Coordinates of C-alpha atoms in Angstrom, one line a residue:
M845 CA 10.5 30.7 -3.8
D846 CA 13.3 28.2 -4.7
Y847 CA 15.8 29.0 -7.4
C848 CA 19.3 28.6 -8.6
L849 CA 21.5 31.1 -8.2
S850 CA 21.9 31.6 -11.6
R851 CA 18.3 31.2 -12.1
S852 CA 15.8 33.7 -10.1
T853 CA 12.9 33.0 -12.5
V854 CA 10.0 32.5 -9.6
L855 CA 7.9 28.6 -10.4
F856 CA 5.3 29.1 -9.2
P857 CA 3.4 33.0 -8.8
H858 CA 0.6 32.9 -6.4
L859 CA 0.3 29.0 -5.6
Q860 CA -2.5 28.2 -3.9
I861 CA -1.6 25.1 -1.3
T862 CA -4.2 22.7 -1.8
S863 CA -4.9 18.5 0.0
S864 CA -3.3 15.9 -1.7
Y865 CA -4.7 13.6 -4.0
H866 CA -6.1 10.6 -3.7
A867 CA -7.9 8.3 -5.9
H868 CA -11.4 10.1 -4.3
D869 CA -9.6 13.3 -5.8
C870 CA -11.4 12.0 -9.5
F871 CA -14.4 12.7 -10.6
P872 CA -16.8 9.4 -11.8
R873 CA -17.3 9.2 -15.7
S874 CA -20.5 10.7 -14.9
T875 CA -18.7 14.2 -13.7
T876 CA -15.7 14.1 -16.0
L877 CA -14.8 16.6 -18.4
A878 CA -17.3 15.5 -21.2
S879 CA -20.0 16.5 -19.3
S880 CA -19.1 19.9 -19.1
K881 CA -19.1 21.8 -22.5
S882 CA -18.2 24.9 -21.1
R883 CA -15.0 23.0 -18.8
S884 CA -14.2 20.9 -21.6
S885 CA -13.9 24.0 -24.6
S886 CA -12.0 25.6 -21.6
L887 CA -9.4 23.3 -21.4
V888 CA -9.1 22.9 -24.7
V889 CA -7.6 26.6 -24.8
V890 CA -5.4 25.7 -21.9
A891 CA -4.3 22.6 -24.0
S892 CA -3.4 24.1 -27.4
A893 CA -1.6 27.2 -25.7
E894 CA 0.6 24.9 -23.3
A895 CA 3.6 25.4 -26.0
I896 CA 3.9 28.7 -25.2
S897 CA 5.5 28.1 -21.1
S898 CA 7.3 26.1 -19.4
L899 CA 7.2 23.4 -16.2
N900 CA 10.7 24.5 -15.9
T901 CA 11.7 20.6 -14.9
P902 CA 14.1 18.6 -15.9
L903 CA 11.9 16.0 -18.2
E904 CA 9.4 17.8 -20.0
P905 CA 6.4 15.4 -21.6
R906 CA 6.4 14.1 -24.5
S907 CA 2.9 12.8 -25.3
L908 CA 0.0 14.9 -26.3
P909 CA -1.9 14.0 -22.9
G910 CA 1.3 14.7 -21.0
K911 CA 1.8 18.2 -23.0
F912 CA -2.1 18.9 -22.3
L913 CA -1.9 18.5 -17.9
S914 CA 1.0 20.3 -18.4
G915 CA -1.6 23.6 -20.0
V916 CA -3.7 22.7 -17.2
L917 CA -1.7 22.5 -14.0
Q918 CA -0.3 25.8 -15.2
N919 CA -4.0 27.7 -16.1
Q920 CA -5.8 26.3 -14.5
R921 CA -4.8 24.2 -11.3
Q922 CA -8.2 23.7 -9.6
L923 CA -9.1 21.2 -13.1
F924 CA -5.8 18.7 -12.7
H925 CA -6.4 16.1 -11.1
V926 CA -10.4 15.2 -13.0
A927 CA -8.2 15.6 -16.5
V928 CA -5.8 13.1 -15.1
A929 CA -8.7 10.8 -14.3
E930 CA -10.3 11.4 -17.8
Q931 CA -6.9 11.3 -19.5
L932 CA -6.2 7.7 -17.5
R933 CA -9.1 6.6 -18.6
D934 CA -8.9 7.0 -22.0
L935 CA -5.5 5.7 -22.3
A936 CA -6.4 2.6 -20.8
D937 CA -9.8 2.2 -22.8
D938 CA -7.5 3.0 -25.7
R939 CA -4.8 0.4 -25.0
D940 CA -7.0 -2.1 -24.4
A941 CA -9.4 -1.3 -27.3
A942 CA -5.5 -2.2 -29.4
L943 CA -4.8 -5.5 -27.8
A944 CA -8.7 -6.5 -28.3
R945 CA -8.2 -6.3 -32.1
M946 CA -4.8 -7.9 -31.9
N947 CA -6.6 -10.9 -30.0
L948 CA -9.0 -10.9 -32.5
S949 CA -7.0 -11.5 -35.6
Y950 CA -5.4 -13.7 -34.3
G951 CA -7.9 -16.3 -36.0
S952 CA -8.0 -14.3 -39.4
S953 CA -7.1 -16.7 -42.3
S954 CA -4.4 -13.9 -43.4
S955 CA -1.3 -13.9 -41.0
S956 CA -0.3 -10.1 -43.0
E957 CA -3.3 -8.6 -41.1
S958 CA -3.0 -10.8 -37.5
C959 CA 1.0 -9.0 -38.3
L960 CA -0.7 -5.7 -38.9
H961 CA -2.9 -5.7 -35.9
R962 CA 0.4 -7.4 -33.4
R963 CA 2.4 -4.3 -34.9
I964 CA -0.5 -1.5 -33.9
A965 CA -1.0 -3.0 -30.5
E966 CA 2.5 -2.7 -30.0
L967 CA 3.0 0.6 -31.2
K968 CA 0.2 1.2 -29.2
E969 CA 1.3 0.4 -26.2
R970 CA 4.3 1.7 -26.3
E971 CA 2.9 4.8 -27.0
C972 CA 0.2 4.6 -23.7
Q973 CA 3.5 3.5 -21.7
I974 CA 5.4 6.8 -22.5
A975 CA 1.8 9.5 -21.4
V976 CA 1.8 7.9 -18.7
E977 CA 4.7 8.2 -17.5
D978 CA 4.4 11.9 -18.6
V979 CA 1.3 11.7 -16.6
M980 CA 3.3 10.2 -13.2
Y981 CA 5.7 12.4 -13.8
L982 CA 3.5 15.3 -13.7
L983 CA 1.4 14.1 -11.0
I984 CA 4.7 14.0 -8.8
F985 CA 5.1 17.4 -9.5
Y986 CA 1.5 18.4 -8.4
K987 CA 3.0 17.0 -5.1
F988 CA 5.5 19.4 -4.8
S989 CA 4.3 22.3 -5.8
E990 CA 1.6 21.8 -2.7
I991 CA 4.5 22.2 -0.4
R992 CA 5.7 25.1 -2.7
V993 CA 9.1 23.8 -3.8
H994 CA 9.9 23.2 -7.5
L995 CA 11.9 20.7 -8.9
V996 CA 15.3 21.5 -9.3
P997 CA 16.2 21.9 -12.9
R998 CA 18.3 20.7 -15.0
L999 CA 21.9 20.8 -13.1
S1000 CA 23.5 23.1 -16.2
R1001 CA 21.6 25.8 -15.1
C1002 CA 22.8 25.7 -12.1
I1003 CA 26.1 26.2 -12.1
Y1004 CA 27.0 29.8 -12.6
N1005 CA 31.5 30.1 -12.8
G1006 CA 31.8 26.3 -12.2
R1007 CA 29.3 26.0 -9.0
L1008 CA 26.8 24.7 -8.0
E1009 CA 24.2 26.8 -5.6
I1010 CA 20.6 26.2 -4.6
W1011 CA 19.0 29.1 -2.4
P1012 CA 16.9 29.1 -0.6
A1013 CA 17.1 25.9 0.3
R1014 CA 13.9 25.0 1.3
D1015 CA 14.7 21.8 3.7
W1016 CA 12.2 22.4 6.2
A1017 CA 9.2 22.4 3.3
L1018 CA 10.8 19.0 2.2
E1019 CA 11.4 17.4 5.6
C1020 CA 7.5 18.1 7.1
I1021 CA 6.0 15.4 4.5
H1022 CA 7.7 12.7 6.7
N1023 CA 7.0 11.5 10.3
F1024 CA 9.4 11.5 12.8
E1025 CA 10.9 8.4 12.7
V1026 CA 11.2 8.2 8.6
L1027 CA 12.8 12.2 9.6
E1028 CA 15.3 10.1 11.9
M1029 CA 16.5 7.2 9.1
I1030 CA 16.7 10.3 6.4
K1031 CA 19.4 11.8 8.2
E1032 CA 20.9 8.5 9.2
H1033 CA 21.0 8.4 5.0
L1034 CA 21.9 12.0 4.2
T1035 CA 24.9 11.3 6.6
T1036 CA 26.1 7.9 4.8
V1037 CA 25.8 9.0 1.9
L1038 CA 27.1 12.6 1.9
G1039 CA 28.7 12.5 5.1
W1040 CA 26.9 15.0 6.6
K1041 CA 26.7 16.3 10.8
P1042 CA 23.1 16.2 11.9
K1043 CA 24.5 19.5 14.0
S1044 CA 27.0 21.6 11.6
N1045 CA 27.2 24.9 11.7
V1046 CA 26.3 27.8 8.7
T1047 CA 30.5 27.9 7.9
E1048 CA 30.1 23.7 7.4
N1049 CA 27.2 23.5 5.5
W1050 CA 28.0 26.0 3.2
A1051 CA 32.0 25.8 3.0
T1052 CA 33.3 24.3 -0.6
T1053 CA 33.5 20.9 -1.5
Q1054 CA 34.0 18.8 -5.2
I1055 CA 32.2 16.1 -6.0
R1056 CA 32.1 14.2 -9.8
R1057 CA 28.7 14.6 -10.9
F1058 CA 28.4 11.2 -11.9
Q1059 CA 28.7 10.2 -8.5
L1060 CA 26.0 12.8 -7.2
G1061 CA 24.2 11.4 -9.5
Q1062 CA 24.2 7.9 -8.8
I1063 CA 23.7 9.4 -5.1
Y1064 CA 20.3 11.0 -6.5
A1065 CA 19.2 8.2 -7.9
A1066 CA 20.1 5.9 -4.8
S1067 CA 17.9 8.9 -2.5
I1068 CA 15.1 8.1 -5.0
L1069 CA 14.9 4.9 -4.2
Y1070 CA 15.1 4.8 -0.1
G1071 CA 12.6 7.4 -0.1
Y1072 CA 10.4 5.1 -1.9
F1073 CA 11.7 2.4 0.0
L1074 CA 10.8 4.2 3.5
K1075 CA 6.9 5.0 1.9
S1076 CA 6.5 0.8 1.6
A1077 CA 8.2 0.4 5.0
S1078 CA 6.7 2.9 7.5
L1079 CA 2.9 1.6 6.2
R1080 CA 3.5 -1.7 6.1
H1081 CA 5.1 -0.7 9.6
H1082 CA 1.3 1.0 10.3
L1083 CA -0.2 -1.8 9.4
E1084 CA 1.1 -4.1 11.7
M1085 CA 0.9 -2.0 14.9
S1086 CA -2.7 -1.0 13.9
L1087 CA -3.1 -4.7 13.4
V1088 CA -1.5 -4.9 17.2
H1089 CA -4.5 -2.7 18.4
T1090 CA -7.4 -5.0 16.5
H1091 CA -5.8 -7.9 18.7
H1092 CA -5.8 -5.4 22.5
D1093 CA -9.8 -4.9 21.4
L1094 CA -10.8 -7.9 20.8
P1095 CA -12.3 -10.1 23.4
S1096 CA -10.0 -13.3 24.6
S1097 CA -12.8 -15.7 23.3
T1098 CA -11.9 -14.0 19.8
V1099 CA -8.2 -14.3 20.2
S1100 CA -8.5 -17.8 21.0
G1101 CA -10.3 -18.0 17.4
F1102 CA -7.5 -16.4 15.8
W1103 CA -5.2 -18.2 16.8
S1104 CA -6.8 -21.5 16.2
Y1105 CA -6.9 -20.0 12.6
G1106 CA -3.6 -19.8 11.8
L1107 CA -3.5 -15.7 12.5
K1108 CA -0.9 -16.1 15.6
D1109 CA 1.8 -15.7 13.3
L1110 CA -0.2 -12.4 11.6
F1111 CA -0.3 -10.4 15.3
L1112 CA 2.9 -12.2 17.1
G1113 CA 5.0 -13.0 14.2
P1114 CA 6.3 -16.1 12.8
N1115 CA 9.2 -16.8 14.6
C1116 CA 7.5 -16.5 17.9
S1117 CA 7.4 -19.7 19.8
S1118 CA 4.3 -23.0 19.5
Q1119 CA 3.9 -23.3 22.8
P1120 CA 0.3 -21.9 24.6
T1121 CA 0.5 -19.3 26.5
S1122 CA -1.5 -16.7 28.5
L1123 CA -3.8 -13.8 27.2
G1124 CA -2.0 -12.0 29.3
E1125 CA 1.6 -12.9 28.4
A1126 CA 0.3 -13.1 24.6
S1127 CA -0.5 -9.0 25.5
S1128 CA 2.8 -8.0 26.5
R1129 CA 4.8 -9.5 23.6
Q1130 CA 2.3 -7.5 22.2
E1131 CA 3.1 -4.1 23.8
E1132 CA 7.0 -5.1 23.4
K1133 CA 6.4 -5.1 19.7
E1134 CA 4.0 -2.0 19.8
E1135 CA 6.9 -0.4 20.7
K1136 CA 9.4 -1.0 18.2
K1137 CA 10.2 1.8 16.7
L1138 CA 10.4 2.1 12.6
R1139 CA 14.2 1.3 12.3
C1140 CA 14.7 -1.6 14.4
Y1141 CA 11.7 -2.6 12.5
V1142 CA 13.4 -2.5 9.2
M1143 CA 16.0 -4.3 10.0
G1144 CA 14.6 -7.2 11.3
F1145 CA 13.0 -7.4 7.4
D1146 CA 14.4 -10.8 5.9
P1147 CA 15.8 -10.5 2.8
D1148 CA 13.0 -11.5 0.7
T1149 CA 11.0 -8.7 2.8
L1150 CA 13.5 -6.0 2.2
Q1151 CA 12.8 -6.9 -1.6
R1152 CA 10.0 -6.5 -1.7
C1153 CA 9.6 -3.3 -0.2
A1154 CA 12.9 -1.8 -2.0
K1155 CA 12.0 -2.8 -5.6
L1156 CA 9.7 -0.4 -8.0
K1157 CA 6.9 -2.4 -8.8
S1158 CA 6.2 -0.9 -11.9
K1159 CA 8.4 -0.5 -14.8
E1160 CA 7.0 3.2 -15.5
A1161 CA 8.6 4.0 -12.3
V1162 CA 11.5 2.6 -13.4
N1163 CA 12.2 4.3 -16.6
L1164 CA 10.6 7.5 -14.8
V1165 CA 14.1 7.4 -12.0
E1166 CA 15.8 6.9 -15.2
K1167 CA 15.0 9.2 -17.6
H1168 CA 14.5 12.1 -14.6
S1169 CA 18.4 11.2 -13.6
C1170 CA 19.4 11.6 -16.8
A1171 CA 18.0 15.2 -17.7
L1172 CA 18.4 16.5 -14.1
F1173 CA 22.7 15.4 -14.2
G1174 CA 23.5 14.9 -18.1
D1175 CA 24.5 16.8 -20.6
E1176 CA 21.4 18.6 -22.2
K1177 CA 22.3 17.7 -25.6
T1178 CA 23.0 14.2 -25.7
G1179 CA 21.4 13.4 -21.7
L1180 CA 24.3 11.0 -21.2
L1181 CA 25.4 11.5 -17.8
E1182 CA 29.5 13.1 -18.2
T1183 CA 31.6 11.1 -15.7
D1184 CA 34.7 13.1 -15.9
D1185 CA 32.9 16.3 -14.8
V1186 CA 33.7 17.5 -11.2
I1187 CA 31.2 20.2 -9.7
S1188 CA 32.0 23.1 -7.4
T1189 CA 29.0 22.9 -4.1
S1190 CA 28.6 23.0 -0.8
F1191 CA 26.8 20.5 1.7
S1192 CA 23.7 22.7 1.9
S1193 CA 22.9 22.0 -1.5
M1194 CA 23.9 18.4 -1.8
K1195 CA 21.8 18.2 1.0
R1196 CA 18.9 19.6 -0.8
L1197 CA 19.4 17.3 -3.6
V1198 CA 19.4 14.6 -1.9
L1199 CA 15.8 15.7 0.0
E1200 CA 14.4 16.0 -3.1
A1201 CA 15.0 12.7 -3.8
V1202 CA 14.0 11.2 -1.0
A1203 CA 10.3 13.1 -1.5
F1204 CA 10.6 12.3 -4.9
G1205 CA 10.7 8.6 -3.6
S1206 CA 7.8 8.9 -1.3
F1207 CA 5.5 11.0 -4.3
L1208 CA 6.2 8.5 -6.7
W1209 CA 5.3 5.4 -3.9
D1210 CA 2.0 7.3 -3.7
T1211 CA 1.7 8.2 -7.6
E1212 CA 1.9 4.2 -8.1
E1213 CA -0.8 3.6 -6.7
Y1214 CA -3.4 5.7 -7.5
V1215 CA -2.1 5.8 -11.6
G1216 CA -1.8 1.4 -11.2
S1217 CA -5.7 1.5 -10.0
V1218 CA -7.0 3.3 -13.2
Y1219 CA -4.6 2.4 -15.8
N1220 CA -2.2 -1.3 -15.9
L1221 CA 1.1 -0.6 -15.1
K1222 CA 3.6 -3.0 -16.5
E1223 CA 5.1 -5.0 -13.3
N1224 CA 8.6 -4.7 -12.8

């Protein structure tokens, strides 16, 4: 298990590896927590006992739903996704009810009543947003626990005698969640932000180097966004390649029909020549496009496409990245980054932090998609 040299507490004893979560992992309302008296009562006991233990993450849940789910995750892991689905539905219902009351109050003759309902709706929306951010954070934590990797706790707990070391690094576990092409781009990112050499030896990896805490925090946050971008871009790339395969399997008459309806740009790209081509020439062109690697595909993005893939889609995701990064690198009392604080560490530990950040961004993309299917997130 991972731990910092100054804190050797094992975080996940007897952890069971389970499959990744998807929308279908959560049961419909008819089979949720309320459907079983014994199941519901056991979860209530868990929630009341959650304050005894902690997940040892940089951020701790602030809302009641977050604390409840933290207890479920630690004590009855098999019910975690059921509880998440139920909490998200309840939060969505609470917020919608408050907004509905606010809209009804606009027709009231009393301006004070209208103002009161508007204020209640604002407070409820803020409360729900904090709770949803907690839920998203716990879902990301769950994804890390599936690969037996914990989130690095606050750096102040990992620094001993002025030196930061994270051991064992668990680099392989953080790398295995990506496919080969994404991993190659991550290695390039490591070289760019850290000066890391892919074929460096043990001595070079563990050599002492110094870096400002603020700078390391910036690298970490940027790596989260890079992981988010890679997830978005790789899925887009996979979709387009799937369309190419679909085109190969279609009869020529159907392909000609597609072209007449303007789908030529979809399969061959908007810059494709408008001159008619034979089916053989079109197939050859598709084969060339099919061989395009992810890196070349991304390099071909126009500015608008690049921004769409790199931009976090929700305000909740933006808040989560900011709060997690500040909690990890900031002062434990103030939460602010100490710009003058210099950390002694090694390339191995910095690599571990960057790999975690990239994985965090990838998991954030998955989590945002899942939560957004149940709860209407604020558009960024």
